[in-house]
Amino acid sequence: VVARTDGDVLAAAARNRLLNELPETNRAEILAHATVVKLEQGRELYREGGIVSMVYFPVDAVISMMLGEGNTDIEIATVGNEGLAGASATAGVPRALGKTLVQVPGHALTLNAVEAERLARELPNFALLMQRFMFAFLRLVAQGTLCCQLHSVEERCARWLLLCRDRAGSEEFRLTQDFLATMVGARRGAVNLALAVFRKAGAIEYSYRMLKMLSSDQLESFSCPCYRVIRETF
Ligand SMILES: [Zn+2]
């Protein structure tokens, strides 16, 4: 826990786009129960099928949900400042969709899951916002299925990097090729080739596991339309 003061909570909440959709009085009521936490890269927030005891509204952290079989994990969805992790808890289903990990370190606002469910029962605007978020989330997962079947590794890598930039709210973030390969469901070699193409075109810079976006327009020219579809959905 890095902060308990109202000022820190308010500043953090201003950067979560979902919380910003709420009327001021509802937002204040929710924030009165929230805490700012720092999330380190790789931290496991929920186990696959595990209990959701806290929900997380990312401020600048990015969180991934994954399903695995044997030694292979596949990313099913990512969430950043456009949403929250553990949304189902607000509907009284505090179960994790999949293994949920911090992918880009940063901060999040956190609420006890029982408290979040109570707030959703008492504040119709909050309940409606959660329902809308869950619909957008469903659309995101559906688009991911289409993307995996129809689009190339290069297109998927570009889409993923653009969405990661939007969610983290930063042009620069920490990333390993192994991690990106898991996220887009491809072999490391193919991801390596895609990054080389983006770098050669001047769209990104990549060294010492730090990725810096130099031209998002250029990167978007390599992406499939899924980037725009997902962005507009949220
Ligand atoms: Zn796609």
Tab-separated table of N, CA and C and ligand atoms in Angstrom, residues 143-144 146-152 155-156 159 223-227 230, ligand 1:
chain	number	residue	atom	x	y	z
A	143	GLN	N	-13.144	-10.648	-30.443
A	143	GLN	CA	-12.245	-10.097	-31.460
A	143	GLN	C	-10.898	-10.828	-31.429
A	144	GLY	N	-10.474	-11.193	-30.213
A	144	GLY	CA	-9.213	-11.921	-30.059
A	144	GLY	C	-9.267	-13.281	-30.753
A	146	LEU	N	-11.155	-14.047	-33.403
A	146	LEU	CA	-11.087	-13.765	-34.843
A	146	LEU	C	-9.642	-13.441	-35.237
A	147	CYS	N	-9.005	-12.599	-34.435
A	147	CYS	CA	-7.643	-12.126	-34.725
A	147	CYS	C	-6.661	-13.303	-34.832
A	148	CYS	N	-6.768	-14.254	-33.893
A	148	CYS	CA	-5.875	-15.404	-33.870
A	148	CYS	C	-6.032	-16.286	-35.104
A	149	GLN	N	-7.272	-16.354	-35.622
A	149	GLN	CA	-7.555	-17.217	-36.775
A	149	GLN	C	-7.168	-16.565	-38.090
A	150	LEU	N	-7.367	-15.238	-38.187
A	150	LEU	CA	-7.265	-14.591	-39.493
A	150	LEU	C	-6.065	-13.696	-39.714
A	151	HIS	N	-5.409	-13.241	-38.648
A	151	HIS	CA	-4.370	-12.228	-38.845
A	151	HIS	C	-2.968	-12.742	-38.545
A	152	SER	N	-1.989	-12.153	-39.231
A	152	SER	CA	-0.602	-12.635	-39.131
A	152	SER	C	0.026	-12.262	-37.782
A	155	GLU	N	0.843	-8.553	-37.696
A	155	GLU	CA	-0.342	-7.719	-37.428
A	155	GLU	C	-0.736	-7.785	-35.948
A	156	ARG	N	-0.690	-9.012	-35.402
A	156	ARG	CA	-1.095	-9.203	-33.998
A	156	ARG	C	-0.131	-8.510	-33.033
A	159	ARG	N	-0.865	-4.767	-33.148
A	159	ARG	CA	-2.115	-4.500	-32.425
A	159	ARG	C	-1.873	-4.530	-30.912
A	223	SER	N	-0.630	-2.962	-38.181
A	223	SER	CA	-1.628	-3.673	-37.365
A	223	SER	C	-2.848	-4.097	-38.184
A	224	CYS	N	-3.517	-5.147	-37.723
A	224	CYS	CA	-4.801	-5.524	-38.314
A	224	CYS	C	-5.866	-4.533	-37.797
A	225	PRO	N	-7.086	-4.553	-38.380
A	225	PRO	CA	-8.121	-3.598	-37.945
A	225	PRO	C	-8.581	-3.823	-36.500
A	226	CYS	N	-8.175	-4.952	-35.895
A	226	CYS	CA	-8.614	-5.280	-34.518
A	226	CYS	C	-8.259	-4.171	-33.529
A	227	TYR	N	-7.126	-3.497	-33.779
A	227	TYR	CA	-6.732	-2.417	-32.860
A	227	TYR	C	-7.823	-1.356	-32.785
A	230	ILE	N	-11.192	-2.690	-31.152
A	230	ILE	CA	-11.131	-2.818	-29.691
A	230	ILE	C	-11.119	-1.432	-29.048
B	1	ZN	ZN	-6.430	-8.856	-35.651
